[in-house]
Amino acid sequence: MICFNNIFKAYEKPVFSDFGMCLNEGVTTSLLGPSGGGKTTLINMLLGFEKPDKGSILGIENKSFSVVFQEDRLLENFTVKENIMVSSNDESLCSKVLELLGMQNTADLYINELSGGMKRRAAIGRCLLKNADIYIFDEPFKGIDEALKKNIINSMKKYLKGKTCFLVTHDIDEAILMSDYIKIMNKNPVEIIKDVSVNEIDSKFIEDFKNGIL
Amino acid sequence: MKKDRKEFVSKAVSVLIWVLIYQAISCFIGKSLLVPTLGDILRAFIGMSTSIEFWSTVFFSLLRVVIGFVLAVAAGVVLAWFSYQYNLVYNFVYPVLSVIKAAPVASFIILALLWMNSGHVPAFIAFLMVLPMVWSNVLQGFKETDYKLLEMADVFNFTAKRKIKMIYIPQVMPYFKTACVTGLGFAWKSGIAAEVISTPKLSIGRKLYESKIYIETPELFAWTLTVIILSIIAEKAFKALLNRFTKSR
């Protein structure tokens, strides 16, 4: 289990004050919450890019990560395939991932020739190709059209079965499609206010979330 | 294509107008010793360019400048990399390169004449003038490298070689190109100035100096014209070479 224990983090103002949250291994957990609530900061702390002022993150020692960042962070002067293959040299796996993302015909295009949604898919491809212990997705489906998004999520779910995944999103529908567990985070103070299995979620829960009641 | 042609015609007309203005001034003054006519300059240029000595002189001047320039580019890039990696190197190098940048080139030429053979002075001076330019530009490029891409590289376990090839080179290249193109012009000017003062054998600088001593003004202009033509050719050739090696999309 990966646990954020008693996390304190402040920039100009405090963001986390005694924050706690655990992620189960081998399943996909989604974190939903308002913008500016510190979701990306949690990811940065997991990856070691930022350190908590106080507190600790347990269960990540010697673990490898693969990430879809909030921004694409693709290499503009290289092709889709070259970008994806930075995470592995496995050509056949790369073809499989490209197929999963519907990008077989765009593999040789340069990044600056892609639309926003295609760039996002390329970033997902790079993440999936790496054989990691923990997969992190920060708003991964931003800009991808709805029909394609559903197909990609279903394929990703199969591909990542049994892996530890952490999805950060605003969209409860994609969280339900992709995850086993959903955590809802509040702002001011930052805390987890709901922690449920996807099986427990009913239409009232979704409606309440969309209406901002949760 | 049409736009390129229009641009070319516009530039050609501008050059022609300046040439005509020069010719008018020359005719107005009427003293070839002070302002030779275009005819005088062209005659001197053609006369010079048919001799083997002219081509040997051009070759050795070019060689001196190119040696100084290439060494400065190599040293500038290496120093910039270490200055970017280690603040200690930056603090160590910064004052020296700032002094070189600020001090008059003539001081260095005279000092260099005390330290080394006059034949080596032009290359050394070209090196000194280009080094700070390449260093500061390339260092700026390294500093501007997107840290988010570097974070991504860490997550995906990029090797140092891959990081340099896929992140640093594309990010630093525009700064490097600017430094090289500007530096090449500086190398020419400072290298020829060094030749004028150190007067090594088979050098354009020595020819310029002799033209001045013997009051051969058309030859002085013809050698200056040679330097300008060589500088333009060198810049174009270097840009083409850079574009070929760094074909970016």
Tab-separated table of C-alpha atoms in Angstrom, chain A residues 32-182:
chain	number	residue	atom	x	y	z
A	32	LEU	CA	-11.266	13.675	-8.048
A	33	GLY	CA	-11.217	17.186	-6.761
A	34	PRO	CA	-11.414	20.883	-7.550
A	35	SER	CA	-8.773	22.743	-9.553
A	36	GLY	CA	-5.907	24.104	-7.505
A	37	GLY	CA	-6.655	21.587	-4.774
A	38	GLY	CA	-3.156	20.122	-4.752
A	39	LYS	CA	-3.729	16.975	-6.852
A	40	THR	CA	-0.714	17.611	-9.090
A	41	THR	CA	1.368	18.491	-6.011
A	42	LEU	CA	0.584	15.010	-4.661
A	43	ILE	CA	1.869	13.507	-7.917
A	44	ASN	CA	5.008	15.650	-7.779
A	45	MET	CA	5.617	14.424	-4.235
A	46	LEU	CA	5.137	10.798	-5.307
A	47	LEU	CA	7.678	11.281	-8.100
A	48	GLY	CA	10.109	13.036	-5.777
A	49	PHE	CA	10.006	16.348	-7.687
A	50	GLU	CA	8.730	18.036	-4.543
A	51	LYS	CA	9.272	17.169	-0.907
A	52	PRO	CA	6.622	17.525	1.796
A	53	ASP	CA	7.518	20.092	4.456
A	54	LYS	CA	6.515	17.510	7.048
A	55	GLY	CA	5.193	13.979	6.868
A	56	SER	CA	6.151	11.019	4.719
A	57	ILE	CA	5.118	8.894	1.758
A	58	LEU	CA	5.400	5.190	2.483
A	59	GLY	CA	5.462	2.243	0.095
A	60	ILE	CA	7.310	3.885	-2.815
A	61	GLU	CA	10.829	2.842	-1.912
A	62	ASN	CA	12.555	1.220	-4.922
A	63	LYS	CA	9.373	1.522	-6.985
A	64	SER	CA	9.490	2.623	-10.607
A	65	PHE	CA	6.977	5.066	-12.026
A	66	SER	CA	5.490	5.843	-15.384
A	67	VAL	CA	3.516	9.027	-15.875
A	68	VAL	CA	1.193	10.937	-18.122
A	69	PHE	CA	1.928	14.477	-16.981
A	70	GLN	CA	-0.672	17.206	-16.927
A	71	GLU	CA	1.211	18.792	-19.850
A	72	ASP	CA	2.198	16.485	-22.707
A	73	ARG	CA	5.972	16.960	-22.209
A	74	LEU	CA	6.654	15.483	-25.649
A	75	LEU	CA	9.818	16.074	-27.668
A	76	GLU	CA	8.765	18.351	-30.514
A	77	ASN	CA	11.602	17.488	-32.899
A	78	PHE	CA	10.882	13.774	-32.837
A	79	THR	CA	8.171	11.513	-34.200
A	80	VAL	CA	5.340	9.914	-32.241
A	81	LYS	CA	7.151	6.566	-32.315
A	82	GLU	CA	10.452	8.077	-31.211
A	83	ASN	CA	8.647	9.802	-28.341
A	84	ILE	CA	6.868	6.647	-27.252
A	85	MET	CA	9.959	4.503	-27.490
A	86	VAL	CA	11.918	6.586	-24.996
A	87	SER	CA	10.382	4.366	-22.346
A	88	SER	CA	11.245	0.987	-23.901
A	89	ASN	CA	13.014	-0.515	-26.924
A	90	ASP	CA	10.308	-3.162	-27.384
A	91	GLU	CA	9.123	-2.606	-30.981
A	92	SER	CA	6.297	-5.152	-30.831
A	93	LEU	CA	4.931	-3.709	-27.589
A	94	CYS	CA	5.158	-0.252	-29.150
A	95	SER	CA	3.043	-1.442	-32.109
A	96	LYS	CA	0.525	-2.895	-29.651
A	97	VAL	CA	0.324	0.368	-27.707
A	98	LEU	CA	-0.013	2.409	-30.898
A	99	GLU	CA	-2.855	0.149	-31.971
A	100	LEU	CA	-4.510	0.449	-28.571
A	101	LEU	CA	-4.452	4.224	-28.946
A	102	GLY	CA	-5.512	4.186	-32.602
A	103	MET	CA	-2.215	5.744	-33.658
A	104	GLN	CA	-0.798	3.112	-36.037
A	105	ASN	CA	-1.004	5.525	-38.956
A	106	THR	CA	0.438	8.503	-37.140
A	107	ALA	CA	3.533	6.830	-35.690
A	108	ASP	CA	5.870	8.604	-38.104
A	109	LEU	CA	4.359	12.057	-37.719
A	110	TYR	CA	6.283	14.725	-35.850
A	111	ILE	CA	4.760	16.068	-32.651
A	112	ASN	CA	4.188	19.530	-34.108
A	113	GLU	CA	2.007	17.910	-36.773
A	114	LEU	CA	-0.416	16.493	-34.200
A	115	SER	CA	-3.660	17.859	-32.767
A	116	GLY	CA	-4.004	18.353	-29.009
A	117	GLY	CA	-5.863	15.062	-28.590
A	118	MET	CA	-3.271	13.142	-30.606
A	119	LYS	CA	-0.459	14.618	-28.515
A	120	ARG	CA	-2.279	13.451	-25.420
A	121	ARG	CA	-2.557	9.951	-26.858
A	122	ALA	CA	1.155	9.961	-27.656
A	123	ALA	CA	1.866	10.911	-24.029
A	124	ILE	CA	-0.354	8.039	-22.860
A	125	GLY	CA	1.504	5.697	-25.224
A	126	ARG	CA	4.873	6.683	-23.768
A	127	CYS	CA	3.523	5.994	-20.288
A	128	LEU	CA	2.027	2.612	-21.159
A	129	LEU	CA	5.153	1.338	-22.896
A	130	LYS	CA	7.228	1.568	-19.742
A	131	ASN	CA	7.130	-1.477	-17.524
A	132	ALA	CA	6.646	0.308	-14.211
A	133	ASP	CA	5.461	-0.570	-10.714
A	134	ILE	CA	3.171	2.444	-10.449
A	135	TYR	CA	1.364	4.250	-13.289
A	136	ILE	CA	0.271	7.834	-12.707
A	137	PHE	CA	-2.180	9.661	-14.949
A	138	ASP	CA	-2.734	13.381	-14.483
A	139	GLU	CA	-5.807	14.410	-16.522
A	140	PRO	CA	-4.724	11.984	-19.268
A	141	PHE	CA	-7.815	12.210	-21.476
A	142	LYS	CA	-7.956	16.005	-21.736
A	143	GLY	CA	-8.697	16.941	-25.356
A	144	ILE	CA	-9.506	13.426	-26.551
A	145	ASP	CA	-12.954	13.155	-28.105
A	146	GLU	CA	-15.605	11.275	-26.137
A	147	ALA	CA	-16.126	8.224	-28.361
A	148	LEU	CA	-12.406	7.586	-28.713
A	149	LYS	CA	-11.870	8.225	-25.008
A	150	LYS	CA	-14.209	5.369	-24.024
A	151	ASN	CA	-12.430	2.940	-26.347
A	152	ILE	CA	-9.026	3.995	-25.074
A	153	ILE	CA	-10.075	3.718	-21.416
A	154	ASN	CA	-11.473	0.215	-21.965
A	155	SER	CA	-8.307	-0.906	-23.750
A	156	MET	CA	-6.101	0.699	-21.096
A	157	LYS	CA	-8.039	-1.028	-18.347
A	158	LYS	CA	-7.313	-4.407	-19.910
A	159	TYR	CA	-3.687	-3.511	-20.607
A	160	LEU	CA	-3.082	-2.317	-17.039
A	161	LYS	CA	-4.961	-5.106	-15.278
A	162	GLY	CA	-3.268	-5.943	-11.973
A	163	LYS	CA	-1.041	-2.857	-12.070
A	164	THR	CA	-1.050	-0.068	-9.505
A	165	CYS	CA	-2.540	3.008	-11.176
A	166	PHE	CA	-3.335	6.444	-9.833
A	167	LEU	CA	-5.612	8.637	-11.934
A	168	VAL	CA	-6.151	12.315	-11.237
A	169	THR	CA	-9.128	13.850	-12.987
A	170	HIS	CA	-12.084	16.231	-12.830
A	171	ASP	CA	-14.332	13.897	-14.755
A	172	ILE	CA	-16.289	11.405	-12.673
A	173	ASP	CA	-17.437	9.456	-15.753
A	174	GLU	CA	-13.895	8.671	-16.866
A	175	ALA	CA	-12.925	7.926	-13.253
A	176	ILE	CA	-15.763	5.355	-12.995
A	177	LEU	CA	-14.829	3.797	-16.332
A	178	MET	CA	-11.141	3.515	-15.500
A	179	SER	CA	-10.947	2.830	-11.765
A	180	ASP	CA	-11.594	0.323	-9.030
A	181	TYR	CA	-11.683	2.942	-6.273
A	182	ILE	CA	-12.557	6.620	-6.235
